[in-house]
C-alpha positions as a LaTeX table, in Angstrom:
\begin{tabular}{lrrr}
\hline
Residue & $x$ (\AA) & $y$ (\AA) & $z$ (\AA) \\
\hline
Unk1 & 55.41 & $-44.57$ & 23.05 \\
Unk2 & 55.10 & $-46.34$ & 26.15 \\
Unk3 & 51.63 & $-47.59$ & 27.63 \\
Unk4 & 51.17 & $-44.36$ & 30.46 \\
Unk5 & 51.87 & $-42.05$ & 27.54 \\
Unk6 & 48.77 & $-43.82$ & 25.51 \\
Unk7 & 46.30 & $-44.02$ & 28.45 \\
Unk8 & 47.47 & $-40.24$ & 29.05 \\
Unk9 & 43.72 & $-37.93$ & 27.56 \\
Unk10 & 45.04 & $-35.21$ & 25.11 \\
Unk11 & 44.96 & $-31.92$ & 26.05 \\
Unk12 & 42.77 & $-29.55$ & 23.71 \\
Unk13 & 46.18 & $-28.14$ & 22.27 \\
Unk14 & 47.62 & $-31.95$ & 21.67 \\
Unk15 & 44.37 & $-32.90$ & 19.76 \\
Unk16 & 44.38 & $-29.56$ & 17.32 \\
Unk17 & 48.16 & $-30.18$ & 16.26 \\
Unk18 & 47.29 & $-34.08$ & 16.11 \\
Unk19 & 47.86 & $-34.98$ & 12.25 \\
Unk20 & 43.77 & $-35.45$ & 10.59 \\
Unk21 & 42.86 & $-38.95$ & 10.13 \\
Unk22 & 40.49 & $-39.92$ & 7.97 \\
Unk23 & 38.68 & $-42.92$ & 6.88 \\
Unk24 & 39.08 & $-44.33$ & 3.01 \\
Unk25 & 35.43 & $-43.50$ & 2.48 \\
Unk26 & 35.52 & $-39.85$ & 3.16 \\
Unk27 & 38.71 & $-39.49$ & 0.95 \\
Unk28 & 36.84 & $-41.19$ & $-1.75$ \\
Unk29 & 33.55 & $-39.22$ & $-1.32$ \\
Unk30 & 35.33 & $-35.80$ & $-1.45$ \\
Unk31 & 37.43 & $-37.11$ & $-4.67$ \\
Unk32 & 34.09 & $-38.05$ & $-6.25$ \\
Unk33 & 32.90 & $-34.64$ & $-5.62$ \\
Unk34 & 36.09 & $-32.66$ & $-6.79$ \\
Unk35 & 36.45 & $-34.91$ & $-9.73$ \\
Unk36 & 32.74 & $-34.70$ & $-11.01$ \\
Unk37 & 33.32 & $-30.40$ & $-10.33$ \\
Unk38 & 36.35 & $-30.94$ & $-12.70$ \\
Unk39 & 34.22 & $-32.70$ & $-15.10$ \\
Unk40 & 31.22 & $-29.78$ & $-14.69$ \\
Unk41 & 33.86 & $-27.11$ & $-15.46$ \\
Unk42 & 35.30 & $-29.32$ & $-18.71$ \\
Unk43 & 32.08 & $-29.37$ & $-19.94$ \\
Unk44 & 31.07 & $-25.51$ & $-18.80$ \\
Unk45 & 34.37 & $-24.69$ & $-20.98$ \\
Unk46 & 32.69 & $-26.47$ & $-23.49$ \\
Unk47 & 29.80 & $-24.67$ & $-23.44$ \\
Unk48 & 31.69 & $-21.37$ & $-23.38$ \\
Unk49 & 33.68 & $-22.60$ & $-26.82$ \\
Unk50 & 30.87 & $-23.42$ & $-28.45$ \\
Unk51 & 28.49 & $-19.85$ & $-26.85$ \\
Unk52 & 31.88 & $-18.19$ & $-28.71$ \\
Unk53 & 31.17 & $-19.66$ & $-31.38$ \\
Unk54 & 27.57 & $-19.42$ & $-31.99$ \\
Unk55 & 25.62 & $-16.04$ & $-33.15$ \\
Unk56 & 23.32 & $-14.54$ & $-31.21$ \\
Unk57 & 20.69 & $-11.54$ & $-32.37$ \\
Unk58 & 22.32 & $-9.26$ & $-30.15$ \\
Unk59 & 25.11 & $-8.30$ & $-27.97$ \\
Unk60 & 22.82 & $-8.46$ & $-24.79$ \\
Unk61 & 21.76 & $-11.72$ & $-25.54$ \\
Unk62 & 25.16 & $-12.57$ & $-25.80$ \\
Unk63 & 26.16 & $-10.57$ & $-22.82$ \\
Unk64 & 23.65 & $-12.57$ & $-20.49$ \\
Unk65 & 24.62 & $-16.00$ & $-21.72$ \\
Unk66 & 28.11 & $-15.17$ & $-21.34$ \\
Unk67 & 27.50 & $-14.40$ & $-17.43$ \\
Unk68 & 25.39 & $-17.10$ & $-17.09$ \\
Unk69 & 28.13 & $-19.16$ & $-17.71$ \\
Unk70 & 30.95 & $-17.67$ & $-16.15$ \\
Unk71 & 28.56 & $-17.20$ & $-12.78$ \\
Unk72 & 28.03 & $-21.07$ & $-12.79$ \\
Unk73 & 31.97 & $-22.24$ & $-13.34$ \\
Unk74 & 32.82 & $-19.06$ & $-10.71$ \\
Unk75 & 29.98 & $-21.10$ & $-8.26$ \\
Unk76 & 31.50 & $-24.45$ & $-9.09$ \\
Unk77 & 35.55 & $-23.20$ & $-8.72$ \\
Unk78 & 34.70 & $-20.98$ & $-5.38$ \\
Unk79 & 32.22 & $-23.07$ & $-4.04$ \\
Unk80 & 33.64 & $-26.32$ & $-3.53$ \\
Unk81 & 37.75 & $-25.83$ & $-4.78$ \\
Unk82 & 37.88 & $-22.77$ & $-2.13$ \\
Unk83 & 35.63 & $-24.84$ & 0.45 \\
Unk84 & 33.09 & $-21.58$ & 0.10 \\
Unk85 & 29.98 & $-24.00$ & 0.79 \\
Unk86 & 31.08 & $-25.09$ & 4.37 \\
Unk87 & 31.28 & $-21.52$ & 5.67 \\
Unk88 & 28.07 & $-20.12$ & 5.02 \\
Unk89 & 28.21 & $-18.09$ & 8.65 \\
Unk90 & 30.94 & $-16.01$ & 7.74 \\
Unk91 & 29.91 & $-15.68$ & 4.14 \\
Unk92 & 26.58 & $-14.15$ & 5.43 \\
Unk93 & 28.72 & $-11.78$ & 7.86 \\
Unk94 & 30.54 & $-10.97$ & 5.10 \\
Unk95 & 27.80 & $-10.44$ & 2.52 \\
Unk96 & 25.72 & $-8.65$ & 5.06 \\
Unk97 & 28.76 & $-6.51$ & 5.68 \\
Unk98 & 29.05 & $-5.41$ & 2.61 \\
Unk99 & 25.04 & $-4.58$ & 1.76 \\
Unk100 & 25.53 & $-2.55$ & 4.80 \\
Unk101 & 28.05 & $-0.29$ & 3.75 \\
Unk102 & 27.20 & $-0.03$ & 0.33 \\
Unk103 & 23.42 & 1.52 & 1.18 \\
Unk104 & 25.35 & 3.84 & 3.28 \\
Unk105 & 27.91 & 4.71 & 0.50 \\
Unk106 & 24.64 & 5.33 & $-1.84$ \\
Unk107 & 22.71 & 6.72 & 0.63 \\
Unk108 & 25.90 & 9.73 & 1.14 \\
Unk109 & 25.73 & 9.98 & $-2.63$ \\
Unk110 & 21.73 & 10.65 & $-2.80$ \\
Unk111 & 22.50 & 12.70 & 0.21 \\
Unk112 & 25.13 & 14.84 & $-0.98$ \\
Unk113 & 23.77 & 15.74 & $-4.60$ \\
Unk114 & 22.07 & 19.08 & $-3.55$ \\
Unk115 & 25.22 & 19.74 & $-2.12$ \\
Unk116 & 27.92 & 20.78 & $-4.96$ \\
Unk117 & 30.67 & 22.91 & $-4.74$ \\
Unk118 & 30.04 & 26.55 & $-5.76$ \\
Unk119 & 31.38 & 27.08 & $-9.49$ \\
Unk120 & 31.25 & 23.25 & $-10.30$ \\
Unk121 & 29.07 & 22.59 & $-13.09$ \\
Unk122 & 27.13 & 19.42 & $-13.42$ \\
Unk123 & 24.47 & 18.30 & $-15.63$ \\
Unk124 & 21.24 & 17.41 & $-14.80$ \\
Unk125 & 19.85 & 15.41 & $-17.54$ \\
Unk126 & 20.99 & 13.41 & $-21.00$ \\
Unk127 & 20.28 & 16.51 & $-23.35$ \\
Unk128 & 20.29 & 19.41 & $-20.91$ \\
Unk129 & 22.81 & 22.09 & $-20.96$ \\
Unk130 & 25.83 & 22.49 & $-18.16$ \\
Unk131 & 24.52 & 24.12 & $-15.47$ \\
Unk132 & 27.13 & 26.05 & $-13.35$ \\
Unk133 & 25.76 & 27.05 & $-9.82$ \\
Unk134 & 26.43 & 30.55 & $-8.59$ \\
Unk135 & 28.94 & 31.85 & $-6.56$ \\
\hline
\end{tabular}
């Protein structure tokens, strides 16, 4: 490159396509990170061998600790492998998003039960009969 090319400010489109550069310390702080995450999710495997192995006094118990489990490796793999915990805005948007339209969903539901089809029957309770609406 010659020296009016250099002295030459980059335009905002230059500087997005310009190649990253970053320092040796921030490689080796992200590597830290990713490699202890690897480590936590050895050792949450770990866990998960050994919760299979063990007997618990019932199937919820062992339910819950199950999910415990898989929520924390799920955290670990989506928060930091899929770069989930530096986008927290558009998480939100998309979690508030979400709680939005399922209320409404539910809400149409609770709406909508006094309103079945004519002939349909449905029934209203564990040990009740079928009820079939009139036509």
């Amino acid at each position: 490159m010659n020296a009016q090319a250099q002295a030459q400010p980059r335009t905002q489109t230059q500087a997005a396509h310009a190649p990253a550069q970053h320092s040796h310390e921030e490689v080796r702080k992200h590597l830290k990170v990713y490699i202890g995450v690897f480590l936590a999710l050895l050792v949450g495997t770990g866990i998960t061998v050994y919760a299979w192995t063990r007997h618990f006094e019932s199937v919820k118990i062992t339910i819950m600790v199950a999910l415990f489990i898989a929520c924390i490796k799920a955290f670990l793999v989506a928060g930091y492998f899929m770069h989930l915990m530096s986008e927290r805005k558009t998480i939100y948007a998309v979690l508030l998003t979400t709680a939005f339209f399922f209320a409404a969903l539910m809400w149409l539901v609770v709406w909508s039960r006094d309103q079945m089809p004519w002939g349909t029957a449905y029934q209203s309770g564990p040990n009740s009969e079928h009820v079939i609406l009139p036509k």
